[in-house]
Amino acid sequence: MASDNLRGARPHFAITSAPVVQNLTIGTTVTMVIQFNPHGFRGRFQDRMELKFIDTSTGEEFAITRRLAAAVGIQADLDLLRPIAPYTRPVRPTLDPEGDVVPGEKPPALTAIPWKIKLEQYPIPAAISSALARREESDQIEQIRALLPQNLDARSHGKHFASLLHVEEDRMKKDLRIYNMTGVTLTSHGSGGSIYY
């Protein structure tokens, strides 16, 4: 069991009966008995069982792991926690073009230093945008890794970290887009009504 490696922890799963088999052939059935003990706790419990084997033809060792899981609780509480409706994915808000924006007062930190030169715009490259537009996150990571320099050294570190900044900017835009709302009434809360949500 994976929990056997934790010092001071009382395992909730234990193999109480397992026959010692020297050789396994195709079609052989081996039965093991696994006992579960929550030790007086409620909740969800899980562990990982690892079975080790040796291929006698090659002498190589390999392992097969299986996940063990159990839930302990009062049936009435479990019934209350059940979903009352099928799960529906939240609708992704669209990124509407900005209309008339009323500029606010700049904080003192932005006016403390008189900046002489305005920085240029650095849009996200099309290749990075195309990679981040893929549906699966694993595909996004694979495509981004393919765009990064293979070796990180003095000549490539600029492109490497610039690409990561573009990825971070895209993630920030998507996170902020979650809060895009239209036709919502704000209600004042807090002392003096200075907080709205």
PDB file of C-alpha atoms in Angstrom:
ATOM      1  CA  MET A   1       0.000   0.000   0.000  1.00  0.00           C
ATOM      2  CA  ALA A   2       1.164   3.534  -0.694  1.00  0.00           C
ATOM      3  CA  SER A   3       0.147   4.595   2.830  1.00  0.00           C
ATOM      4  CA  ASP A   4       2.638   2.120   4.306  1.00  0.00           C
ATOM      5  CA  ASN A   5       5.394   4.640   3.561  1.00  0.00           C
ATOM      6  CA  LEU A   6       3.787   7.343   5.741  1.00  0.00           C
ATOM      7  CA  ARG A   7       5.292   7.444   9.195  1.00  0.00           C
ATOM      8  CA  GLY A   8       2.856   7.560  12.100  1.00  0.00           C
ATOM      9  CA  ALA A   9      -0.202   7.178   9.851  1.00  0.00           C
ATOM     10  CA  ARG A  10      -2.765   4.481  10.474  1.00  0.00           C
ATOM     11  CA  PRO A  11      -3.641   2.907   7.129  1.00  0.00           C
ATOM     12  CA  HIS A  12      -7.316   2.538   6.335  1.00  0.00           C
ATOM     13  CA  PHE A  13      -6.791  -0.295   3.849  1.00  0.00           C
ATOM     14  CA  ALA A  14      -4.919  -3.509   4.582  1.00  0.00           C
ATOM     15  CA  ILE A  15      -4.487  -6.821   2.784  1.00  0.00           C
ATOM     16  CA  THR A  16      -5.633  -9.453   5.250  1.00  0.00           C
ATOM     17  CA  SER A  17      -5.398 -12.502   3.027  1.00  0.00           C
ATOM     18  CA  ALA A  18      -3.219 -13.063  -0.009  1.00  0.00           C
ATOM     19  CA  PRO A  19      -1.949 -16.472  -1.133  1.00  0.00           C
ATOM     20  CA  VAL A  20       1.727 -16.792  -1.910  1.00  0.00           C
ATOM     21  CA  VAL A  21       1.976 -17.844  -5.544  1.00  0.00           C
ATOM     22  CA  GLN A  22       5.357 -18.663  -7.017  1.00  0.00           C
ATOM     23  CA  ASN A  23       4.338 -18.732 -10.684  1.00  0.00           C
ATOM     24  CA  LEU A  24       1.368 -17.238 -12.498  1.00  0.00           C
ATOM     25  CA  THR A  25       0.232 -18.551 -15.826  1.00  0.00           C
ATOM     26  CA  ILE A  26      -2.393 -17.302 -18.253  1.00  0.00           C
ATOM     27  CA  GLY A  27      -5.873 -17.945 -16.886  1.00  0.00           C
ATOM     28  CA  THR A  28      -4.765 -18.269 -13.254  1.00  0.00           C
ATOM     29  CA  THR A  29      -7.068 -16.569 -10.728  1.00  0.00           C
ATOM     30  CA  VAL A  30      -5.674 -15.242  -7.447  1.00  0.00           C
ATOM     31  CA  THR A  31      -8.003 -13.837  -4.768  1.00  0.00           C
ATOM     32  CA  MET A  32      -6.943 -11.295  -2.154  1.00  0.00           C
ATOM     33  CA  VAL A  33      -8.983  -9.926   0.740  1.00  0.00           C
ATOM     34  CA  ILE A  34      -8.653  -6.210   1.488  1.00  0.00           C
ATOM     35  CA  GLN A  35     -10.023  -4.868   4.766  1.00  0.00           C
ATOM     36  CA  PHE A  36     -11.128  -1.259   5.208  1.00  0.00           C
ATOM     37  CA  ASN A  37     -11.154   0.476   8.606  1.00  0.00           C
ATOM     38  CA  PRO A  38     -12.096   4.182   8.861  1.00  0.00           C
ATOM     39  CA  HIS A  39     -10.840   4.355  12.486  1.00  0.00           C
ATOM     40  CA  GLY A  40     -13.957   6.250  13.535  1.00  0.00           C
ATOM     41  CA  PHE A  41     -13.715   8.967  10.877  1.00  0.00           C
ATOM     42  CA  ARG A  42     -16.215   9.940   8.201  1.00  0.00           C
ATOM     43  CA  GLY A  43     -15.483  11.096   4.688  1.00  0.00           C
ATOM     44  CA  ARG A  44     -13.772   9.765   1.593  1.00  0.00           C
ATOM     45  CA  PHE A  45     -10.732   7.544   1.839  1.00  0.00           C
ATOM     46  CA  GLN A  46      -8.359   6.402  -0.848  1.00  0.00           C
ATOM     47  CA  ASP A  47      -5.109   4.508  -1.159  1.00  0.00           C
ATOM     48  CA  ARG A  48      -3.037   2.854  -3.863  1.00  0.00           C
ATOM     49  CA  MET A  49      -2.235  -0.859  -3.988  1.00  0.00           C
ATOM     50  CA  GLU A  50       0.907  -1.936  -5.799  1.00  0.00           C
ATOM     51  CA  LEU A  51       1.416  -5.478  -7.073  1.00  0.00           C
ATOM     52  CA  LYS A  52       4.973  -6.374  -8.039  1.00  0.00           C
ATOM     53  CA  PHE A  53       5.821  -9.074 -10.561  1.00  0.00           C
ATOM     54  CA  ILE A  54       8.891 -10.563 -12.185  1.00  0.00           C
ATOM     55  CA  ASP A  55       8.936 -11.722 -15.791  1.00  0.00           C
ATOM     56  CA  THR A  56      10.752 -15.046 -15.519  1.00  0.00           C
ATOM     57  CA  SER A  57      11.650 -15.048 -19.201  1.00  0.00           C
ATOM     58  CA  THR A  58      13.530 -11.736 -19.066  1.00  0.00           C
ATOM     59  CA  GLY A  59      14.129 -11.255 -15.351  1.00  0.00           C
ATOM     60  CA  GLU A  60      12.601  -7.768 -15.494  1.00  0.00           C
ATOM     61  CA  GLU A  61      10.477  -6.464 -12.641  1.00  0.00           C
ATOM     62  CA  PHE A  62       7.252  -4.539 -13.188  1.00  0.00           C
ATOM     63  CA  ALA A  63       4.348  -3.355 -11.072  1.00  0.00           C
ATOM     64  CA  ILE A  64       0.590  -2.965 -11.486  1.00  0.00           C
ATOM     65  CA  THR A  65      -1.180  -0.373  -9.319  1.00  0.00           C
ATOM     66  CA  ARG A  66      -4.856  -0.137  -8.474  1.00  0.00           C
ATOM     67  CA  ARG A  67      -6.726   2.675  -6.741  1.00  0.00           C
ATOM     68  CA  LEU A  68      -8.723   1.837  -3.610  1.00  0.00           C
ATOM     69  CA  ALA A  69     -11.541   4.129  -2.498  1.00  0.00           C
ATOM     70  CA  ALA A  70     -14.277   4.127   0.131  1.00  0.00           C
ATOM     71  CA  ALA A  71     -16.816   6.590   1.522  1.00  0.00           C
ATOM     72  CA  VAL A  72     -18.150   6.628   5.069  1.00  0.00           C
ATOM     73  CA  GLY A  73     -21.088   8.724   6.188  1.00  0.00           C
ATOM     74  CA  ILE A  74     -24.702   8.844   7.280  1.00  0.00           C
ATOM     75  CA  GLN A  75     -27.092   7.999   4.457  1.00  0.00           C
ATOM     76  CA  ALA A  76     -29.297  10.987   5.242  1.00  0.00           C
ATOM     77  CA  ASP A  77     -26.303  13.354   4.923  1.00  0.00           C
ATOM     78  CA  LEU A  78     -25.218  11.716   1.671  1.00  0.00           C
ATOM     79  CA  ASP A  79     -28.733  12.148   0.273  1.00  0.00           C
ATOM     80  CA  LEU A  80     -28.639  15.877   1.090  1.00  0.00           C
ATOM     81  CA  LEU A  81     -25.314  16.246  -0.724  1.00  0.00           C
ATOM     82  CA  ARG A  82     -26.542  14.634  -3.923  1.00  0.00           C
ATOM     83  CA  PRO A  83     -26.965  16.913  -6.953  1.00  0.00           C
ATOM     84  CA  ILE A  84     -30.485  18.196  -7.499  1.00  0.00           C
ATOM     85  CA  ALA A  85     -30.051  18.809 -11.231  1.00  0.00           C
ATOM     86  CA  PRO A  86     -27.773  17.612 -14.042  1.00  0.00           C
ATOM     87  CA  TYR A  87     -24.505  19.478 -14.333  1.00  0.00           C
ATOM     88  CA  THR A  88     -24.338  22.116 -17.049  1.00  0.00           C
ATOM     89  CA  ARG A  89     -21.177  23.852 -18.121  1.00  0.00           C
ATOM     90  CA  PRO A  90     -21.100  27.582 -17.451  1.00  0.00           C
ATOM     91  CA  VAL A  91     -21.560  29.750 -20.510  1.00  0.00           C
ATOM     92  CA  ARG A  92     -18.335  31.454 -21.441  1.00  0.00           C
ATOM     93  CA  PRO A  93     -18.821  35.202 -21.616  1.00  0.00           C
ATOM     94  CA  THR A  94     -17.923  36.820 -24.914  1.00  0.00           C
ATOM     95  CA  LEU A  95     -15.236  39.452 -25.131  1.00  0.00           C
ATOM     96  CA  ASP A  96     -17.190  42.496 -26.242  1.00  0.00           C
ATOM     97  CA  PRO A  97     -15.270  45.389 -27.780  1.00  0.00           C
ATOM     98  CA  GLU A  98     -14.612  48.243 -25.406  1.00  0.00           C
ATOM     99  CA  GLY A  99     -16.989  51.171 -25.745  1.00  0.00           C
ATOM    100  CA  ASP A 100     -16.675  54.598 -24.201  1.00  0.00           C
ATOM    101  CA  VAL A 101     -14.359  54.137 -21.243  1.00  0.00           C
ATOM    102  CA  VAL A 102     -14.389  56.782 -18.522  1.00  0.00           C
ATOM    103  CA  PRO A 103     -10.810  57.121 -17.255  1.00  0.00           C
ATOM    104  CA  GLY A 104     -10.409  57.098 -13.498  1.00  0.00           C
ATOM    105  CA  GLU A 105      -7.937  58.889 -11.276  1.00  0.00           C
ATOM    106  CA  LYS A 106      -4.443  57.515 -11.536  1.00  0.00           C
ATOM    107  CA  PRO A 107      -2.953  56.232  -8.253  1.00  0.00           C
ATOM    108  CA  PRO A 108      -0.003  58.182  -6.845  1.00  0.00           C
ATOM    109  CA  ALA A 109       2.381  55.359  -7.720  1.00  0.00           C
ATOM    110  CA  LEU A 110       1.820  56.009 -11.450  1.00  0.00           C
ATOM    111  CA  THR A 111       2.390  59.752 -11.223  1.00  0.00           C
ATOM    112  CA  ALA A 112       5.369  59.736  -8.837  1.00  0.00           C
ATOM    113  CA  ILE A 113       7.878  59.178 -11.663  1.00  0.00           C
ATOM    114  CA  PRO A 114       7.669  61.347 -14.792  1.00  0.00           C
ATOM    115  CA  TRP A 115       7.947  58.817 -17.616  1.00  0.00           C
ATOM    116  CA  LYS A 116       9.496  60.314 -20.766  1.00  0.00           C
ATOM    117  CA  ILE A 117       8.965  57.515 -23.269  1.00  0.00           C
ATOM    118  CA  LYS A 118       5.770  55.554 -23.841  1.00  0.00           C
ATOM    119  CA  LEU A 119       6.322  51.834 -24.271  1.00  0.00           C
ATOM    120  CA  GLU A 120       5.242  50.244 -27.505  1.00  0.00           C
ATOM    121  CA  GLN A 121       2.482  47.637 -27.787  1.00  0.00           C
ATOM    122  CA  TYR A 122       3.634  44.029 -27.842  1.00  0.00           C
ATOM    123  CA  PRO A 123       0.699  41.915 -29.026  1.00  0.00           C
ATOM    124  CA  ILE A 124       0.712  38.175 -28.451  1.00  0.00           C
ATOM    125  CA  PRO A 125       2.272  36.446 -31.482  1.00  0.00           C
ATOM    126  CA  ALA A 126      -0.142  34.594 -33.735  1.00  0.00           C
ATOM    127  CA  ALA A 127       1.623  31.256 -33.169  1.00  0.00           C
ATOM    128  CA  ILE A 128       1.172  31.522 -29.386  1.00  0.00           C
ATOM    129  CA  SER A 129      -2.442  32.675 -29.717  1.00  0.00           C
ATOM    130  CA  SER A 130      -3.191  29.737 -32.008  1.00  0.00           C
ATOM    131  CA  ALA A 131      -1.618  27.296 -29.531  1.00  0.00           C
ATOM    132  CA  LEU A 132      -3.560  28.735 -26.589  1.00  0.00           C
ATOM    133  CA  ALA A 133      -6.825  28.591 -28.546  1.00  0.00           C
ATOM    134  CA  ARG A 134      -6.815  24.788 -28.513  1.00  0.00           C
ATOM    135  CA  ARG A 135      -9.560  23.200 -26.434  1.00  0.00           C
ATOM    136  CA  GLU A 136      -7.518  20.728 -24.399  1.00  0.00           C
ATOM    137  CA  GLU A 137      -4.994  22.128 -21.934  1.00  0.00           C
ATOM    138  CA  SER A 138      -2.594  19.268 -22.655  1.00  0.00           C
ATOM    139  CA  ASP A 139      -2.570  20.276 -26.336  1.00  0.00           C
ATOM    140  CA  GLN A 140      -1.863  23.876 -25.364  1.00  0.00           C
ATOM    141  CA  ILE A 141       1.123  22.846 -23.238  1.00  0.00           C
ATOM    142  CA  GLU A 142       2.482  20.624 -26.005  1.00  0.00           C
ATOM    143  CA  GLN A 143       2.212  23.378 -28.619  1.00  0.00           C
ATOM    144  CA  ILE A 144       3.763  26.022 -26.340  1.00  0.00           C
ATOM    145  CA  ARG A 145       6.682  23.741 -25.506  1.00  0.00           C
ATOM    146  CA  ALA A 146       7.266  23.233 -29.221  1.00  0.00           C
ATOM    147  CA  LEU A 147       7.506  27.026 -29.672  1.00  0.00           C
ATOM    148  CA  LEU A 148      10.041  27.510 -26.873  1.00  0.00           C
ATOM    149  CA  PRO A 149      13.772  27.346 -27.659  1.00  0.00           C
ATOM    150  CA  GLN A 150      15.193  23.873 -27.219  1.00  0.00           C
ATOM    151  CA  ASN A 151      18.164  25.146 -25.211  1.00  0.00           C
ATOM    152  CA  LEU A 152      17.962  27.868 -22.562  1.00  0.00           C
ATOM    153  CA  ASP A 153      21.126  29.965 -22.728  1.00  0.00           C
ATOM    154  CA  ALA A 154      22.233  33.580 -22.989  1.00  0.00           C
ATOM    155  CA  ARG A 155      21.032  33.855 -26.595  1.00  0.00           C
ATOM    156  CA  SER A 156      17.654  32.196 -26.167  1.00  0.00           C
ATOM    157  CA  HIS A 157      16.542  33.275 -22.700  1.00  0.00           C
ATOM    158  CA  GLY A 158      14.942  36.478 -24.079  1.00  0.00           C
ATOM    159  CA  LYS A 159      12.623  34.604 -26.442  1.00  0.00           C
ATOM    160  CA  HIS A 160      11.963  31.933 -23.815  1.00  0.00           C
ATOM    161  CA  PHE A 161      10.734  34.288 -21.102  1.00  0.00           C
ATOM    162  CA  ALA A 162       8.991  36.606 -23.570  1.00  0.00           C
ATOM    163  CA  SER A 163       6.904  33.641 -24.704  1.00  0.00           C
ATOM    164  CA  LEU A 164       6.063  32.786 -21.099  1.00  0.00           C
ATOM    165  CA  LEU A 165       4.983  36.388 -20.490  1.00  0.00           C
ATOM    166  CA  HIS A 166       2.638  36.203 -23.470  1.00  0.00           C
ATOM    167  CA  VAL A 167       1.162  32.965 -22.089  1.00  0.00           C
ATOM    168  CA  GLU A 168       0.685  34.626 -18.695  1.00  0.00           C
ATOM    169  CA  GLU A 169      -0.999  37.630 -20.322  1.00  0.00           C
ATOM    170  CA  ASP A 170      -3.411  35.358 -22.204  1.00  0.00           C
ATOM    171  CA  ARG A 171      -4.254  33.500 -18.980  1.00  0.00           C
ATOM    172  CA  MET A 172      -4.865  36.798 -17.197  1.00  0.00           C
ATOM    173  CA  LYS A 173      -7.267  37.968 -19.916  1.00  0.00           C
ATOM    174  CA  LYS A 174      -9.224  34.712 -19.733  1.00  0.00           C
ATOM    175  CA  ASP A 175      -9.427  34.907 -15.941  1.00  0.00           C
ATOM    176  CA  LEU A 176     -10.722  38.483 -16.053  1.00  0.00           C
ATOM    177  CA  ARG A 177     -13.196  37.537 -18.780  1.00  0.00           C
ATOM    178  CA  ILE A 178     -14.979  35.291 -16.276  1.00  0.00           C
ATOM    179  CA  TYR A 179     -16.269  38.430 -14.565  1.00  0.00           C
ATOM    180  CA  ASN A 180     -17.736  39.941 -17.733  1.00  0.00           C
ATOM    181  CA  MET A 181     -21.393  40.618 -16.956  1.00  0.00           C
ATOM    182  CA  THR A 182     -24.116  42.603 -18.668  1.00  0.00           C
ATOM    183  CA  GLY A 183     -27.489  43.720 -17.350  1.00  0.00           C
ATOM    184  CA  VAL A 184     -26.452  43.158 -13.725  1.00  0.00           C
ATOM    185  CA  THR A 185     -27.599  45.423 -10.892  1.00  0.00           C
ATOM    186  CA  LEU A 186     -24.933  46.379  -8.358  1.00  0.00           C
ATOM    187  CA  THR A 187     -25.949  46.582  -4.708  1.00  0.00           C
ATOM    188  CA  SER A 188     -23.994  48.600  -2.172  1.00  0.00           C
ATOM    189  CA  HIS A 189     -22.632  46.840   0.902  1.00  0.00           C
ATOM    190  CA  GLY A 190     -20.276  47.620   3.719  1.00  0.00           C
ATOM    191  CA  SER A 191     -19.773  50.763   5.727  1.00  0.00           C
ATOM    192  CA  GLY A 192     -20.751  53.875   3.803  1.00  0.00           C
ATOM    193  CA  GLY A 193     -21.908  51.806   0.848  1.00  0.00           C
ATOM    194  CA  SER A 194     -18.440  51.822  -0.692  1.00  0.00           C
ATOM    195  CA  ILE A 195     -18.475  48.170  -1.746  1.00  0.00           C
ATOM    196  CA  TYR A 196     -20.634  47.023  -4.661  1.00  0.00           C
ATOM    197  CA  TYR A 197     -21.324  43.527  -5.932  1.00  0.00           C
TER     198      TYR A 197
END
